Short mmCIF file of C-alpha atoms in Angstrom, two decimals:
data_model
loop_
_atom_site.label_atom_id
_atom_site.label_comp_id
_atom_site.label_asym_id
_atom_site.label_seq_id
_atom_site.Cartn_x
_atom_site.Cartn_y
_atom_site.Cartn_z
CA MET A 1411 -105.42 10.54 83.47
CA THR A 1412 -107.44 7.77 81.99
CA ALA A 1413 -110.12 10.20 80.44
CA ALA A 1414 -107.45 12.33 78.83
CA MET A 1415 -106.02 9.22 76.75
CA PRO A 1416 -109.11 8.73 74.58
CA ARG A 1417 -109.18 12.48 73.81
CA ARG A 1418 -105.40 12.42 72.61
CA SER A 1419 -106.20 9.12 70.57
CA LEU A 1420 -109.05 10.77 68.96
CA SER A 1421 -107.09 14.09 68.17
CA SER A 1422 -104.32 11.89 66.66
CA ALA A 1423 -106.65 9.97 64.63
CA LEU A 1424 -108.56 13.17 63.23
CA LEU A 1425 -105.10 14.74 62.60
CA GLY A 1426 -104.13 11.67 60.68
CA ALA A 1427 -107.25 11.59 58.69
CA LEU A 1428 -107.07 15.20 57.85
CA ASP A 1429 -103.29 14.57 56.70
CA VAL A 1430 -104.48 11.77 54.27
CA ILE A 1431 -106.98 14.31 52.74
CA VAL A 1432 -104.61 16.90 52.53
CA GLY A 1433 -101.92 14.86 50.96
CA GLY A 1434 -104.26 13.72 48.37
CA TRP A 1435 -105.58 17.04 47.31
CA PRO A 1436 -105.40 17.47 43.72
CA ARG A 1437 -102.94 19.83 42.47
CA SER A 1438 -105.47 21.24 40.07
CA TRP A 1439 -107.60 22.24 42.80
CA GLY A 1440 -104.82 24.26 44.65
CA GLY A 1441 -103.75 21.31 46.44
CA MET A 1442 -100.10 22.46 47.00
CA ALA A 1443 -101.49 25.91 48.52
CA VAL A 1444 -103.60 23.78 50.80
CA ARG A 1445 -100.74 21.59 51.83
CA LYS A 1446 -98.48 24.50 52.59
CA ALA A 1447 -101.03 26.30 54.48
CA ILE A 1448 -101.87 23.34 56.89
CA TRP A 1449 -98.53 21.58 57.12
CA ARG A 1450 -96.17 24.47 56.85
CA PRO A 1451 -96.67 25.30 60.74
CA ARG A 1452 -96.20 21.78 61.81
CA PHE A 1453 -92.73 21.45 60.34
CA GLY A 1454 -89.72 21.87 62.66
CA ALA A 1455 -88.79 24.36 59.90
CA CYS A 1456 -89.97 25.25 56.57
CA GLY A 1457 -88.17 27.58 54.09
CA ARG A 1458 -89.51 29.62 51.24
CA ASN A 1459 -91.08 28.38 48.04
CA VAL A 1460 -91.33 24.80 49.27
CA ARG A 1461 -93.38 22.56 46.78
CA LEU A 1462 -95.40 19.56 48.03
CA ASP A 1463 -97.05 17.76 45.29
CA THR A 1464 -99.93 15.40 45.49
CA GLN A 1465 -100.01 12.15 47.31
CA VAL A 1466 -97.29 12.81 49.77
CA THR A 1467 -97.31 11.02 53.04
CA ILE A 1468 -95.55 12.68 56.05
CA THR A 1469 -95.00 11.60 59.64
CA GLY A 1470 -93.18 13.37 62.56
CA PHE A 1471 -93.50 16.90 61.16
CA GLU A 1472 -91.85 18.46 64.21
CA ALA A 1473 -88.65 16.56 63.30
CA ILE A 1474 -88.55 17.70 59.63
CA ARG A 1475 -86.57 20.55 58.55
CA LEU A 1476 -86.93 21.83 54.88
CA GLY A 1477 -84.71 24.71 53.40
CA ASP A 1478 -85.75 27.01 50.66
CA ASP A 1479 -87.13 25.96 47.17
CA VAL A 1480 -87.34 22.14 48.22
CA SER A 1481 -89.26 20.19 45.77
CA VAL A 1482 -91.18 17.15 46.92
CA MET A 1483 -92.84 15.22 44.01
CA ALA A 1484 -95.95 13.20 43.80
CA GLY A 1485 -95.94 9.92 45.94
CA CYS A 1486 -93.22 10.61 48.13
CA PHE A 1487 -93.12 9.29 51.81
CA LEU A 1488 -91.34 11.38 54.51
CA TYR A 1489 -91.05 9.20 57.73
CA ALA A 1490 -89.64 11.06 60.72
CA HIS A 1491 -91.75 9.81 63.82
CA ASP A 1492 -89.35 8.77 66.50
CA SER A 1493 -86.61 10.63 64.68
CA GLU A 1494 -83.66 12.86 65.77
CA CYS A 1495 -83.79 14.86 62.50
CA LEU A 1496 -84.95 14.63 58.79
CA GLN A 1497 -83.40 17.55 57.18
CA ILE A 1498 -83.52 18.59 53.49
CA GLY A 1499 -81.26 21.40 52.20
CA SER A 1500 -82.20 24.42 50.16
CA GLY A 1501 -82.86 23.60 46.41
CA ALA A 1502 -83.07 19.84 46.84
CA SER A 1503 -85.51 17.85 44.76
CA LEU A 1504 -87.19 14.49 45.63
CA ASN A 1505 -88.53 12.97 42.36
CA HIS A 1506 -91.60 10.81 42.31
CA ASN A 1507 -91.93 8.01 45.02
CA VAL A 1508 -88.90 8.79 47.00
CA THR A 1509 -89.09 7.03 50.52
CA LEU A 1510 -86.89 8.82 53.45
CA THR A 1511 -87.29 6.91 56.56
CA ALA A 1512 -85.64 8.84 59.28
CA SER A 1513 -87.29 7.00 62.05
CA ASN A 1514 -85.22 6.05 64.81
CA GLY A 1515 -82.36 7.67 63.40
CA ARG A 1516 -81.33 10.76 61.46
CA ILE A 1517 -81.14 11.59 57.62
CA VAL A 1518 -79.47 15.03 56.51
CA ILE A 1519 -79.58 15.96 52.83
CA GLY A 1520 -77.39 18.92 51.61
CA ASP A 1521 -78.32 21.79 49.25
CA ASP A 1522 -79.12 21.11 45.56
CA ALA A 1523 -79.29 17.43 45.99
CA LEU A 1524 -81.25 15.52 43.34
CA ILE A 1525 -83.00 12.31 44.36
CA GLY A 1526 -84.31 10.31 41.57
CA PRO A 1527 -87.62 8.37 41.30
CA ASN A 1528 -88.23 5.46 43.63
CA VAL A 1529 -85.02 6.03 45.69
CA VAL A 1530 -85.09 4.39 49.33
CA VAL A 1531 -83.13 6.25 52.08
CA ARG A 1532 -83.31 4.50 55.48
CA ALA A 1533 -81.31 5.67 58.61
CA ALA A 1534 -82.30 2.80 60.96
CA ASN A 1535 -81.57 -0.85 61.00
CA HIS A 1536 -83.65 -3.71 62.72
CA GLU A 1537 -82.06 -5.19 65.60
CA TYR A 1538 -81.64 -9.07 64.93
CA SER A 1539 -78.92 -10.42 67.36
CA ASP A 1540 -81.34 -12.58 69.36
CA ILE A 1541 -82.05 -15.46 67.34
CA ASP A 1542 -84.60 -16.66 69.89
CA ARG A 1543 -86.90 -13.98 69.10
CA PRO A 1544 -88.42 -12.58 65.98
CA ILE A 1545 -86.68 -9.58 64.18
CA ARG A 1546 -90.05 -7.77 64.31
CA VAL A 1547 -89.95 -7.54 68.13
CA GLN A 1548 -86.33 -6.60 68.77
CA GLY A 1549 -86.62 -3.02 67.98
CA HIS A 1550 -84.38 -0.69 66.02
CA ARG A 1551 -80.85 0.24 65.87
CA PHE A 1552 -80.07 4.08 65.48
CA GLY A 1553 -78.38 5.09 62.42
CA VAL A 1554 -77.58 8.15 60.32
CA VAL A 1555 -77.44 8.87 56.79
CA GLU A 1556 -75.73 12.00 55.39
CA ILE A 1557 -75.82 13.00 51.74
CA GLY A 1558 -73.80 16.13 50.83
CA ASN A 1559 -74.49 19.23 48.58
CA ASP A 1560 -74.91 18.98 44.91
CA VAL A 1561 -75.23 15.07 44.86
CA TRP A 1562 -77.17 13.19 42.18
CA ILE A 1563 -78.85 9.62 43.27
CA GLY A 1564 -80.20 7.92 40.37
CA ALA A 1565 -83.58 6.15 40.19
CA ASN A 1566 -84.36 2.93 42.18
CA ALA A 1567 -81.16 3.29 44.23
CA VAL A 1568 -81.02 2.30 48.01
CA VAL A 1569 -78.98 4.10 50.68
CA THR A 1570 -78.67 2.16 53.87
CA SER A 1571 -78.00 3.12 57.64
CA GLY A 1572 -74.58 4.44 58.05
CA ALA A 1573 -73.99 5.63 54.46
CA ARG A 1574 -72.17 9.17 53.87
CA ILE A 1575 -72.35 10.69 50.37
CA GLY A 1576 -69.72 13.38 49.84
CA ASP A 1577 -70.32 16.60 48.12
CA GLN A 1578 -71.11 16.61 44.26
CA ALA A 1579 -70.96 12.66 44.11
CA ILE A 1580 -73.14 10.72 41.72
CA VAL A 1581 -74.96 7.52 42.50
CA GLY A 1582 -75.84 5.32 39.54
CA ALA A 1583 -79.43 4.03 39.09
CA GLY A 1584 -80.12 0.91 40.72
CA SER A 1585 -77.18 1.08 43.21
CA VAL A 1586 -77.12 0.07 46.86
CA VAL A 1587 -74.93 2.58 48.94
CA THR A 1588 -74.01 1.07 52.29
CA GLY A 1589 -70.87 3.05 53.25
CA ASP A 1590 -68.75 6.25 52.44
CA VAL A 1591 -68.96 7.77 48.98
CA PRO A 1592 -66.09 10.27 48.40
CA PRO A 1593 -66.63 13.76 47.16
CA ARG A 1594 -67.26 14.18 43.36
CA ALA A 1595 -66.89 10.10 43.05
CA ILE A 1596 -69.29 8.40 40.56
CA VAL A 1597 -70.43 5.09 42.06
CA ALA A 1598 -72.47 2.35 40.93
CA GLY A 1599 -73.26 -1.42 41.52
CA VAL A 1600 -74.45 -3.57 44.23
CA PRO A 1601 -72.94 -2.76 46.64
CA ALA A 1602 -72.04 0.69 45.07
CA ARG A 1603 -68.41 1.01 44.07
CA VAL A 1604 -66.26 3.96 42.39
CA ILE A 1605 -66.41 3.83 38.67
CA GLY A 1606 -65.27 7.45 38.10
CA GLN A 1607 -64.82 10.95 39.00
CA ARG A 1608 -66.93 14.17 38.31
CA GLY A 1609 -64.47 15.96 35.65
CA GLY A 1610 -62.51 12.88 34.95
CA ALA A 1611 -62.59 9.76 32.97
CA THR A 1612 -65.11 7.07 33.81
CA HIS A 1613 -63.96 3.46 34.03
CA GLU A 1614 -65.80 0.10 34.26
CA PRO A 1615 -65.81 -1.46 37.84
CA THR A 1616 -63.38 -4.23 38.31
#
């Protein structure tokens, strides 16, 4: 038992080091082909024509499910260790530096969703009820984020635990989404509020 532990630790360390090398492999040297060849078998599911750009960081491969034609651009972080699921639908695109943290929770992103640069989506929250202990030692509260089909989330937006964004909704740049967004709604602000409707007139928030 004790002899096996160092071997598992060494194996994990070596695999982590390999992931760092593979994740940073330059695109011009066939980086995307290398990443697909090494990472594809480790995903919980991985569809056809998936694009994994350079400087992508991934944990918890087995909890991640990617549909067909998913694009993950440079600098993205996909965290799914201790996760129930991180699912990204077919045709979805993550722009540069997107962070999806499904650890201690679940994130489901629908088909054809567009996630703008620097967007942060986090499923879980820190526990903080005990004021006699530091927050960092109180663990996490399981959470879920659901993002529908054909959703567009603008640059620098933040989507927090418990948020549910309906199909065909738009989230304005820099917004903070903390709850439900109706289908086809256009929302903006901190916290995000409805300012319009796809196919209808847009009005200023009051």
